[in-house]
Coordinates of C-alpha atoms in Angstrom, one line a residue:
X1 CA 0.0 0.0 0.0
X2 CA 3.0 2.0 0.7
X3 CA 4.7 1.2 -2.2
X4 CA 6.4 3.9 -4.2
X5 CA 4.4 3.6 -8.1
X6 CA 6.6 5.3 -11.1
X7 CA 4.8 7.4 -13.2
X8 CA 5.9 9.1 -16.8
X9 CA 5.7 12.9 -15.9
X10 CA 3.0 13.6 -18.8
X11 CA 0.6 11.0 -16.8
X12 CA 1.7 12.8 -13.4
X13 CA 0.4 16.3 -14.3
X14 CA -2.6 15.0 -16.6
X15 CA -3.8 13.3 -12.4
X16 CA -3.1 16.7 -10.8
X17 CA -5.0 18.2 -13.8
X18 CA -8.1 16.3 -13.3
X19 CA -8.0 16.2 -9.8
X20 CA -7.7 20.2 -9.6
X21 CA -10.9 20.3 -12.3
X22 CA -12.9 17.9 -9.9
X23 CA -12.3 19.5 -7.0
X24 CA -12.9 22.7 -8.1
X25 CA -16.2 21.9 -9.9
X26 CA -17.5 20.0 -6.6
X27 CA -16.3 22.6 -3.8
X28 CA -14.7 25.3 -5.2
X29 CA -17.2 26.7 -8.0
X30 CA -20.0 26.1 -6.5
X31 CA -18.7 28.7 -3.2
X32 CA -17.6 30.9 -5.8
X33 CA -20.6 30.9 -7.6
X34 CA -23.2 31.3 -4.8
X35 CA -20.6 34.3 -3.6
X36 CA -20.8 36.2 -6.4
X37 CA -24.9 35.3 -7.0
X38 CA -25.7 36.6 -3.4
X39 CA -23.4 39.8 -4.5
X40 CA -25.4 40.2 -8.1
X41 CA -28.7 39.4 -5.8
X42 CA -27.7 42.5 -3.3
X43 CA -26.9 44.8 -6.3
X44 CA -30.5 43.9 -7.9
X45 CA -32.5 44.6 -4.8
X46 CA -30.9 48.2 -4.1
X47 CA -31.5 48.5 -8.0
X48 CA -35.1 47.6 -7.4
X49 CA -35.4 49.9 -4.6
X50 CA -34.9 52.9 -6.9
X51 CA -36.0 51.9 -10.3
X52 CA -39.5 53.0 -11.0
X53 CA -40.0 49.4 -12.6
X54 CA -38.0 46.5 -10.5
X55 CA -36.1 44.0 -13.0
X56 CA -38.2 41.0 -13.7
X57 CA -37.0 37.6 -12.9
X58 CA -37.2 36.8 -16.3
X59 CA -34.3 39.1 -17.3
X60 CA -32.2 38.1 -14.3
X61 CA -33.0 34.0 -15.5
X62 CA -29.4 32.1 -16.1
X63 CA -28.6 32.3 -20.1
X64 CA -28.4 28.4 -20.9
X65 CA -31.4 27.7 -18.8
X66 CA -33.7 30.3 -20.8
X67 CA -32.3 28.7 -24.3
X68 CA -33.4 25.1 -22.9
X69 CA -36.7 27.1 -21.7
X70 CA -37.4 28.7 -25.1
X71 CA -36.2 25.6 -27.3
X72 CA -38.5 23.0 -25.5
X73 CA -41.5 25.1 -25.6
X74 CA -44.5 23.5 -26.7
X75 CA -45.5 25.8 -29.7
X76 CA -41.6 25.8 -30.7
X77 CA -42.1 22.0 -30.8
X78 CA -44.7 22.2 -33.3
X79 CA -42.8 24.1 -35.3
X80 CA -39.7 21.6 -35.0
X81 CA -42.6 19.2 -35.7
X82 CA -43.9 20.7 -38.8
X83 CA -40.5 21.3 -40.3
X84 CA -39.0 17.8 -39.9
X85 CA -42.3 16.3 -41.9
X86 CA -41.8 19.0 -44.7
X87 CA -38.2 18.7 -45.0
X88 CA -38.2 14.9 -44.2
X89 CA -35.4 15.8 -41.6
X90 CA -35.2 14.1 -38.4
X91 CA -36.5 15.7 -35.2
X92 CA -33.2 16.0 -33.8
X93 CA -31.5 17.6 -36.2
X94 CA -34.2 20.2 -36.3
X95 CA -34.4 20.4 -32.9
X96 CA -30.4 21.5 -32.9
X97 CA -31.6 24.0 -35.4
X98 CA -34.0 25.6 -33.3
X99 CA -31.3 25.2 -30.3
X100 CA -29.5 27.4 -32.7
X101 CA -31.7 29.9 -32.7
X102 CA -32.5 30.2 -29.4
X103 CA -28.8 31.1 -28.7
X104 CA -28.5 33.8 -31.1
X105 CA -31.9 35.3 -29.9
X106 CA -31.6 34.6 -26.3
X107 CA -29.5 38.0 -24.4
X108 CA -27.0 37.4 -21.8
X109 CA -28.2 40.3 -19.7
X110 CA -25.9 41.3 -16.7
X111 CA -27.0 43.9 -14.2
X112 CA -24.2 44.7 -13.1
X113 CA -22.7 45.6 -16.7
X114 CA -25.9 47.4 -17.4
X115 CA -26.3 49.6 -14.7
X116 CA -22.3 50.4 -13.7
X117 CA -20.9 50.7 -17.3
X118 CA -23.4 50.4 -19.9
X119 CA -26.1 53.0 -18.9
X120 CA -22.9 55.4 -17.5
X121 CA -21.3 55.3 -21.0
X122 CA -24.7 55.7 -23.1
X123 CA -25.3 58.7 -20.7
X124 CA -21.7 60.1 -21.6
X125 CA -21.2 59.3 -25.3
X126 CA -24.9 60.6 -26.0
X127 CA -23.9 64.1 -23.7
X128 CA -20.5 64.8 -25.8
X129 CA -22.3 64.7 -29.2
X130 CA -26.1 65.9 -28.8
X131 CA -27.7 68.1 -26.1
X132 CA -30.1 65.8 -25.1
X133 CA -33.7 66.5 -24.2
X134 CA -35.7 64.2 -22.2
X135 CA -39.5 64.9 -20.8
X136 CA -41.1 62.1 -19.2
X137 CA -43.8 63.2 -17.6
X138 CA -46.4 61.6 -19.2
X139 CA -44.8 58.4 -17.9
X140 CA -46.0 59.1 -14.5
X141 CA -49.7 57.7 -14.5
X142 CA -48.6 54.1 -16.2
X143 CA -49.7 51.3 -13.9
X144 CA -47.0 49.4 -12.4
X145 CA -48.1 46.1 -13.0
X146 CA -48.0 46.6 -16.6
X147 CA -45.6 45.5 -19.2
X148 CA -44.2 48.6 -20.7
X149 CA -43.3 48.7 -24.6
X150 CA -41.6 51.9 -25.9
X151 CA -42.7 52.1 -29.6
X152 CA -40.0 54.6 -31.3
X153 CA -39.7 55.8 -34.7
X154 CA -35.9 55.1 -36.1
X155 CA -34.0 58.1 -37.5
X156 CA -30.4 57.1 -36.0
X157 CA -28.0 54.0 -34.5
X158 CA -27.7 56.6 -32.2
X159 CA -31.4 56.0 -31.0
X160 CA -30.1 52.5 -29.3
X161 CA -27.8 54.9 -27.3
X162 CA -30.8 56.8 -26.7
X163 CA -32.8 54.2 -25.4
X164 CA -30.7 53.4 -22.6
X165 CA -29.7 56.7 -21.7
X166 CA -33.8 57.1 -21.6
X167 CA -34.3 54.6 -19.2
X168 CA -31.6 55.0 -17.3
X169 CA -33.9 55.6 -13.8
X170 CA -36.9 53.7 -14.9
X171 CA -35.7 49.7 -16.1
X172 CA -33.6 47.8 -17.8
X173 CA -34.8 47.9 -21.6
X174 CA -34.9 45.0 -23.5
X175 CA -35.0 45.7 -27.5
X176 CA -34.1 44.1 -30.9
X177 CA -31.3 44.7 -33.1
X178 CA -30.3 43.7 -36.4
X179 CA -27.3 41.4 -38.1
X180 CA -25.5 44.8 -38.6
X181 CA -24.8 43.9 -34.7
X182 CA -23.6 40.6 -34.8
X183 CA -19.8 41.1 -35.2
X184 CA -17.6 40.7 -32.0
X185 CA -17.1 41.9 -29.2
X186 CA -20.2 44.4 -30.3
X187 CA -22.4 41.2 -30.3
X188 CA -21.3 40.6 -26.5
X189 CA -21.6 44.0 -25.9
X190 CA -25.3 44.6 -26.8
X191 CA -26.1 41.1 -25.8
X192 CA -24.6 42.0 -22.3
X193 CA -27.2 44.7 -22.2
X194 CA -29.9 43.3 -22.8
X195 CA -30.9 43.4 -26.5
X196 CA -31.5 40.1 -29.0
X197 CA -30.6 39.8 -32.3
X198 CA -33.3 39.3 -34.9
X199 CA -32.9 38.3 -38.7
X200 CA -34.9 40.5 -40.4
X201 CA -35.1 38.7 -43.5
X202 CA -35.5 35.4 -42.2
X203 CA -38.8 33.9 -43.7
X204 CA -38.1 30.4 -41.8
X205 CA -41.2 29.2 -39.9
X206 CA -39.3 27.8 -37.2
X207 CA -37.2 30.9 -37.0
X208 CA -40.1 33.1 -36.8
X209 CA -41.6 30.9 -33.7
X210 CA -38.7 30.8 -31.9
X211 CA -38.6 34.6 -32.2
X212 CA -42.2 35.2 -31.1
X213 CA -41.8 32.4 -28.0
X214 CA -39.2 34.7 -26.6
X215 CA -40.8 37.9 -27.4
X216 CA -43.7 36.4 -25.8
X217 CA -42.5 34.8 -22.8
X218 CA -40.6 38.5 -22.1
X219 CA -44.1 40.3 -22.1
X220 CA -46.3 38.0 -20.1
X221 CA -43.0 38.1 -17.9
X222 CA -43.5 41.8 -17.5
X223 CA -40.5 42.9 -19.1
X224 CA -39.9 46.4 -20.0
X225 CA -39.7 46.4 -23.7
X226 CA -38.5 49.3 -27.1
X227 CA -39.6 48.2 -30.6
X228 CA -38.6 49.8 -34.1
X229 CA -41.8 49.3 -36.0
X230 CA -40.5 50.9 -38.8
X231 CA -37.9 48.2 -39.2
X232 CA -35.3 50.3 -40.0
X233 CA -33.6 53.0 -40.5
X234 CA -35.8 55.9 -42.1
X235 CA -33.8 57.0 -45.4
X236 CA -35.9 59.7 -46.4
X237 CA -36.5 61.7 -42.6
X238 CA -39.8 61.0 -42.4
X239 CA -41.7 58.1 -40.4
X240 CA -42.5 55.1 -42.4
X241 CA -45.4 52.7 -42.7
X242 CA -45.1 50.0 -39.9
X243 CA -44.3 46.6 -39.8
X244 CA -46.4 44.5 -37.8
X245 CA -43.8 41.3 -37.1
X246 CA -42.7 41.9 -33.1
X247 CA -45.7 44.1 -32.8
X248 CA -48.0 41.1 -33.7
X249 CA -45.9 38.7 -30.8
X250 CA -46.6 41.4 -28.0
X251 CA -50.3 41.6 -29.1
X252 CA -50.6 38.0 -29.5
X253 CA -48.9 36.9 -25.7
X254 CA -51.2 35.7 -23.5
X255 CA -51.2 37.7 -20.2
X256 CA -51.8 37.0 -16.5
X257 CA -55.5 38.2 -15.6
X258 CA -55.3 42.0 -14.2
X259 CA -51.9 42.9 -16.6
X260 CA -52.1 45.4 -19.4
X261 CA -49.8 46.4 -21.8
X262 CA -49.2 50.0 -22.5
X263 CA -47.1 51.3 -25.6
X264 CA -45.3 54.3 -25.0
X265 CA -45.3 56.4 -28.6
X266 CA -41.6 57.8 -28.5
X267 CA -40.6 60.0 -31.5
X268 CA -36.8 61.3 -31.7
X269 CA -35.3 64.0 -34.0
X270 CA -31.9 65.1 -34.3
X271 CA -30.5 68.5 -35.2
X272 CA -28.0 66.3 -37.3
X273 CA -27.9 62.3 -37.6
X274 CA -24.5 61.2 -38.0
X275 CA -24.8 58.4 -41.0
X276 CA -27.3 61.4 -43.1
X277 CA -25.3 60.9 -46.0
X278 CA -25.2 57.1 -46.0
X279 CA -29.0 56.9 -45.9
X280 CA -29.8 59.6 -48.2
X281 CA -27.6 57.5 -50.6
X282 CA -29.0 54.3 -50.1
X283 CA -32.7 56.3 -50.9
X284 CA -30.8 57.6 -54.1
X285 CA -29.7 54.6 -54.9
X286 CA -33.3 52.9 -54.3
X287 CA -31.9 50.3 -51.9
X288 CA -31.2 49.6 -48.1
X289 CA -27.5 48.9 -48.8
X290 CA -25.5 50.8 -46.6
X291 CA -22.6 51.7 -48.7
X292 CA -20.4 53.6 -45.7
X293 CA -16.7 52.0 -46.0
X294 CA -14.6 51.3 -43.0
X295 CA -11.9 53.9 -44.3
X296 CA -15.1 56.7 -44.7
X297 CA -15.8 56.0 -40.7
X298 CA -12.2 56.1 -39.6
X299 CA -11.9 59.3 -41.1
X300 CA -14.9 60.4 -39.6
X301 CA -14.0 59.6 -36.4
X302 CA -10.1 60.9 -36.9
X303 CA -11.7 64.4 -38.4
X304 CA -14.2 64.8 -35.0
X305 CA -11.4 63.7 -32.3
X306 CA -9.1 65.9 -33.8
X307 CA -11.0 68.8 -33.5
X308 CA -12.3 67.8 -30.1
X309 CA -8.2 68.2 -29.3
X310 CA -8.1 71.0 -30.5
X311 CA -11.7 72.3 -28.3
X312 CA -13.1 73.1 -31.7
X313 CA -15.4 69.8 -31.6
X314 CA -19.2 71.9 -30.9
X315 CA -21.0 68.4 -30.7
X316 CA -23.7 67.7 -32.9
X317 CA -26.8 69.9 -32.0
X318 CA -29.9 69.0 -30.1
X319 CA -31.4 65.4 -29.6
X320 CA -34.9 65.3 -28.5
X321 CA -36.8 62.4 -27.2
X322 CA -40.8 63.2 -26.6
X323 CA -43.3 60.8 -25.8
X324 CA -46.8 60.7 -26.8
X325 CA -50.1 59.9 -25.1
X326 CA -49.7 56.0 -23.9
X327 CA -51.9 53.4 -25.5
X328 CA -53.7 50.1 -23.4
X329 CA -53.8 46.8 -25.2
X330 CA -56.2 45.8 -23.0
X331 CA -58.7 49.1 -24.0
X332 CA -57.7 48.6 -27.7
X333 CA -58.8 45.1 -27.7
X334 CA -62.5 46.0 -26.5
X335 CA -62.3 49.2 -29.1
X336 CA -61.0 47.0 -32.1
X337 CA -63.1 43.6 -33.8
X338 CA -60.9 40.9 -34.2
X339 CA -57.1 41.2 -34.3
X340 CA -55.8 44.6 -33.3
X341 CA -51.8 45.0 -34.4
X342 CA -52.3 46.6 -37.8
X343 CA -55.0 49.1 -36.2
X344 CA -52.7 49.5 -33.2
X345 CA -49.7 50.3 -35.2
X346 CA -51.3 52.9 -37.1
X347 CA -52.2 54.5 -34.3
X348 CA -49.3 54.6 -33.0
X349 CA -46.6 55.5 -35.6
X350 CA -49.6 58.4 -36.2
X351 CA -48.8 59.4 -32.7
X352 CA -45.3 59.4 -32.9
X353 CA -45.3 61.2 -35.9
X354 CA -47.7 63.8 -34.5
X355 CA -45.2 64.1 -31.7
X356 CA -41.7 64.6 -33.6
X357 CA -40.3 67.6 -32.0
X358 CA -39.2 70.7 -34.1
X359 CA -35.6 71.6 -34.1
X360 CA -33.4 73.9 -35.0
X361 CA -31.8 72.1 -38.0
X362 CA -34.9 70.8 -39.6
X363 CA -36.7 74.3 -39.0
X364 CA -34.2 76.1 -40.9
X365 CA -33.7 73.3 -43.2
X366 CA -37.6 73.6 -44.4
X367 CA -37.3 77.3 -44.3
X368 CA -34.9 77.7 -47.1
X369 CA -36.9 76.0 -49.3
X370 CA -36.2 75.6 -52.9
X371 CA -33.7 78.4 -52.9
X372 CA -30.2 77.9 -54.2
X373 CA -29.3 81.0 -51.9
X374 CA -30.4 83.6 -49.8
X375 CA -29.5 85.9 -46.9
X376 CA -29.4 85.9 -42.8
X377 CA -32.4 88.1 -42.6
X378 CA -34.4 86.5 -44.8
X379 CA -34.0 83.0 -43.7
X380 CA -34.7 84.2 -40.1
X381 CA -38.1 85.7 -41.5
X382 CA -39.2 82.5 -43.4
X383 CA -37.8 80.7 -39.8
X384 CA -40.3 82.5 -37.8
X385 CA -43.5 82.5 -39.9
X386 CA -42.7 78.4 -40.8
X387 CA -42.4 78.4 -36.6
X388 CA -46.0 79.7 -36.3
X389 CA -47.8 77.3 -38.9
X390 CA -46.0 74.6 -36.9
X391 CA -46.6 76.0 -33.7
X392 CA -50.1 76.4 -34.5
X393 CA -50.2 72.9 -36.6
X394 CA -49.4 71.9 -32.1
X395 CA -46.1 71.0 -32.6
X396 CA -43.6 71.4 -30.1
X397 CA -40.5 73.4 -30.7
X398 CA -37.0 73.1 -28.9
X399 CA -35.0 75.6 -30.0
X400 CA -31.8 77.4 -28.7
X401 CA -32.1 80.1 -26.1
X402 CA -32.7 83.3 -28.3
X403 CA -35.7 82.2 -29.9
X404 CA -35.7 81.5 -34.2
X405 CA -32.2 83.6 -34.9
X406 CA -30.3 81.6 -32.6
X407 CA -31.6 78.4 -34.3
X408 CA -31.0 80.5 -37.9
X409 CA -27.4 81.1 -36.6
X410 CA -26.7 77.4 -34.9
X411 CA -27.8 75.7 -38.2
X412 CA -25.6 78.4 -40.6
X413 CA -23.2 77.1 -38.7
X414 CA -23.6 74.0 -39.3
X415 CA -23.9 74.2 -42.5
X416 CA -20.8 76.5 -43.4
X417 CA -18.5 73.6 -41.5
X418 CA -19.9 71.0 -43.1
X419 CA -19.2 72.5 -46.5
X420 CA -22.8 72.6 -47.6
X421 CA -22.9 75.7 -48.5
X422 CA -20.2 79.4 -48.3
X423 CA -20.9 82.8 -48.1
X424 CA -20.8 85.2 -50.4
X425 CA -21.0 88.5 -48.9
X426 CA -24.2 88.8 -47.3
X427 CA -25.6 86.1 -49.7
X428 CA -25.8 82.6 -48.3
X429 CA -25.1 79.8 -51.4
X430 CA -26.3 76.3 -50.9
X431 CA -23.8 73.8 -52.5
X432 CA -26.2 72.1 -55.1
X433 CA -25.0 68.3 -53.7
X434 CA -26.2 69.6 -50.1
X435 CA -29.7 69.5 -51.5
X436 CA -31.1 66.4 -50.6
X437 CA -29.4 66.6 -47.4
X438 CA -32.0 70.1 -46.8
X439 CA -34.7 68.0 -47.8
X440 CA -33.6 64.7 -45.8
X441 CA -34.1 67.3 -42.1
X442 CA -37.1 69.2 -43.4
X443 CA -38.9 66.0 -43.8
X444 CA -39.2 64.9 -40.5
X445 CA -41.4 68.3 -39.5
X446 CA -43.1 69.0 -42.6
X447 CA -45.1 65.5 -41.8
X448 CA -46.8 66.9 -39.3
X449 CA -48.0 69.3 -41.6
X450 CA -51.8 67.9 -44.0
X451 CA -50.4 66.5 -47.0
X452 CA -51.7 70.0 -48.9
X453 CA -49.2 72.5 -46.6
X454 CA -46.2 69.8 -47.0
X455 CA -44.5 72.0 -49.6
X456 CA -40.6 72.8 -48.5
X457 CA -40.7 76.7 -48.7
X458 CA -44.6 77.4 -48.9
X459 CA -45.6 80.9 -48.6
X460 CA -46.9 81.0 -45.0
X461 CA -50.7 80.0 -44.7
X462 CA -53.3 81.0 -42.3
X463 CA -53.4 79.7 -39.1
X464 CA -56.1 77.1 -38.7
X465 CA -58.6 78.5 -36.0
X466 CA -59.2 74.5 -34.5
X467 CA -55.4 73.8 -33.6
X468 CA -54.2 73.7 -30.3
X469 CA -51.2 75.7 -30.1
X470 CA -48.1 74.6 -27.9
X471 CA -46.1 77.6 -28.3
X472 CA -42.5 77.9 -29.2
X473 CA -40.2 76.4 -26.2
X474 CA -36.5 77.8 -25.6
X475 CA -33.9 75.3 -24.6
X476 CA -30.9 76.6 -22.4

C-alpha cells in the first residue's frame, strides 16, 4: 500500500489536472458561484429599490437555462414538428436547429454591466455629441403592474444609445437589433445589455416561432420592452409605414389576468444624424445597402477627435426624445373587432409622428426652401413664420435660447462647417450636392404638416382656428 508507483511525468500532471478540475467543480465553484450570486442578488434589490420598474425575474434567469426554456417550448415543438415532416429531416436535427436559434436570440443580460458601465457610458457618449432632451412626464400615470413597450420611430444608430440613456432611472430595456450587430465583441456588448438579435429577412417558420416564444414569454413576464416598427432606419426623414412582425408577438402573448400592456409612442429627432449621407444614398440609390466604408468612418471619427483636441469639436446639435399619449392593449382590444396590431400600429406611428419635436436644423432646413441662396435676414423671417404654422399645426419646438435667430445662426453654422454651402458677402449659397441633405431634415417636420401644406418653402398660410397651439419652447 506503501509502495512507491513510477509514473511518466505527462501521466503525473494530466492526475493533478483532473483532480484540480474535480475539485474545483465539486467545492470550489460552487462557493464561488453562490458568492458572487448573493453579490449580483444584493446589487438587484438596491436597483429595485430605486427603479420606478424592479427588473423582472425573467431578465435576471441564467442564459443556458432560458435557451433550454425557449427551445422546448410546446409551440416551438410544433414548429420543430412541422419542419422535420416538410423537409423529411429528423427531429433531432431540427431540434439542434431551433437550439441554434434560441442562442442567437436569447440576451445574456448582466445587471451589473448594465447599470455600472453600460447606462454610464450611453449617458456620456450621447452628452458629448447631442444636447439631449428628455421629458417624461407623461410616464408618471402608467400602472405598475403593466408591461411597458416603448414604440419609437428610427432616425439614428444613435437611438439604441438613446434608449438606454432614456431609461436609465426607470428599467432595464430589452430591444431588438439587427445582423449589422452581430460582429464581435459588439455582439457581446449589446447582448450583455440586454438586447436580442433578430434576422430581419428570415422567412423560416421555425425561426419566426422561436422569435415570437421569446418575445412572448418577455411580455407576459413583464419585461420592460422598445420596438422599431419601422424596421429600420428611415432613409428619407420622415416616419414610415409600420411593420407589424414583433408588434404582432406582443399583441398575440397571453397575459396573466389584471396585466395590461401599454405602448409608450416615442418620437426622436436630431438636429444632425451622423450616417445622413449614407442613408440619403441608399434612398438615391433605391436600396437599403448601406454603402459607408470602414476607411469613410475612420476618417470620420479621426476628423471629430481631432477637432475635439483641438476644443473646436461643438457636438452635434440637439437630440430630442418626446413621448406621446400611452396606448392600453387591454382598452384597444375592447375598441377593435378581431385582431388589433395593424390598427394598433397605425395609431401609433400616427402618434409618434404627431409628436416629432421641431428643431433647429430641420426648421431652418424647411425654411430655405427651394432656394439655391439667400441671406441671414431672410431665412430668419421665413424661420419664424414656418415656426408659427408649426406651432399652430401643435407641434412642439425646442430651439436654442434666443428664440428663431439663434436656431438660424446654430444651423448656418452648421452648415458653413460641413461644406454645404459658403458665403458670399451677405448672400448665403447652398452647394447644389447639399440639397437632398436640406430636404432629408425638413422631412421629419413637414409631416406633421396635412399633405396639402407639406410643400418645402410654402408661402406662410393661415393659421387654422381648430389647432391647439403649444407655443415655441427655448432650450438653455
Amino acid at each position: 500500500m506503501f509502495r512507491t508507483v513510477e509514473l511518466p511525468l505527462w501521466l503525473f500532471l494530466l492526475i493533478i489536472a483532473f483532480a484540480t478540475v474535480a475539485f474545483s467543480s465539486h467545492f470550489l465553484f460552487p462557493s464561488v458561484r453562490w458568492f458572487f450570486r448573493r453579490r449580483m442578488e444584493g446589487l438587484v434589490a438596491r436597483l429595485n429599490a430605486r427603479l420606478d420598474r424592479p427588473i423582472q425575474p425573467f431578465k435576471l434567469m441564467e442564459r443556458q437555462d432560458m435557451i433550454i426554456r425557449l427551445a422546448h417550448d410546446p409551440k416551438v415543438y410544433e414548429a420543430i414538428s412541422e419542419e422535420a415532416r416538410a423537409t423529411g429531416e429528423p427531429e433531432t436535427v431540427v431540434m439542434e436547429r431551433a437550439r441554434r436559434y434560441a442562442r442567437e436570440i436569447v440576451p445574456s443580460f448582466s445587471a451589473r454591466f448594465y447599470f455600472t458601465y453600460g447606462i454610464r457610458l450611453a449617458r456620456w457618449f450621447a452628452r458629448l455629441i447631442y444636447t439631449v432632451h428628455l421629458d417624461d412626464r407623461k410616464l408618471g400615470q402608467i400602472d405598475p403592474g403593466a408591461t411597458v413597450v416603448f414604440v419609437m420611430n428610427h432616425r439614428s444608430n444613435m437611438d439604441y444609445v438613446l434608449v438606454t440613456y432614456l431609461a436609465a432611472e426607470r428599467s432595464a430595456l430589452s430591444y431588438a437589433v439587427g445582423e449589422w450587430a452581430r460582429i464581435w465583441p459588439l455582439s457581446w456588448l449589446i447582448k450583455t445589455m440586454g438586447a436580442y438579435f433578430i434576422r430581419r429577412r428570415s422567412d423560416r417558420q421555425l425561426y419566426r416561432r422561436v422569435l415570437s416564444r421569446y418575445v412572448q414569454m418577455a411580455t407576459a413576464e413583464g419585461v420592460t420592452q422598445a420596438i422599431f416598427p419601422e424596421g429600420g432606419l428611415s432613409l428619407t426623414g420622415r416616419t414610415m409605414a409600420p411593420k407589424l412582425g414583433i408588434l404582432s408577438y406582443i399583441t398575440g402573448a397571453p397575459r396573466a389576468p389584471g396585466r395590461d400592456v401599454i405602448f409608450v409612442p416615442v418620437a426622436l429627432n436630431y438636429d444632425r444624424i451622423v450616417e445622413d449621407r449614407v442613408l440619403i444614398a441608399a434612398h438615391a440609390e433605391g436600396t437599403r445597402r448601406f454603402r459607408a466604408r470602414i476607411t469613410g468612418i475612420l476618417a470620420f471619427i479621426a476628423r471629430h477627435l481631432w477637432r475635439a483636441l483641438l476644443g473646436r469639436f461643438r457636438g452635434f446639435g440637439d437630440a430630442v426624445v418626446r413621448y406621446g399619449t400611452p396606448i392600453s392593449l387591454s382598452t384597444f382590444e375592447r375598441q377593435e373587432k378581431g385582431d388589433p396590431t395593424e390598427a394598433l400600429a397605425q395609431a401609433l406611428m400616427a402618434e409618434i409622428t404627431r409628436n416629432i419635436p421641431v428643431l433647429a436644423v430641420p426648421l431652418v432646413s424647411a425654411a430655405w426652401g427651394a432656394a439655391e441662396e439667400t441671406d441671414r435676414v431672410g431665412l430668419i423671417t421665413r424661420s419664424a413664420a414656418l415656426a408659427d404654422r408649426l406651432a399652430a399645426a401643435g407641434a412642439e419646438l425646442v430651439l436654442p435660447a434666443g428664440g428663431v435667430t439663434a436656431a438660424v445662426d446654430r444651423t448656418i453654422s452648421i452648415f458653413l462647417m460641413r461644406h454645404m454651402m459658403e458665403r458670399q458677402g451677405e448672400r448665403l449659397v447652398l452647394n447644389p450636392a447639399s440639397r437632398p441633405i436640406l430636404d432629408f431634415y425638413a422631412a421629419s417636420i413637414l409631416q406633421l404638416f396635412d399633405a396639402a401644406a407639406e410643400t418645402i418653402g410654402a408661402d406662410p398660410v393661415e393659421k387654422p382656428e381648430k389647432s391647439k397651439r403649444k407655443g415655441h419652447k427655448i432650450t438653455k
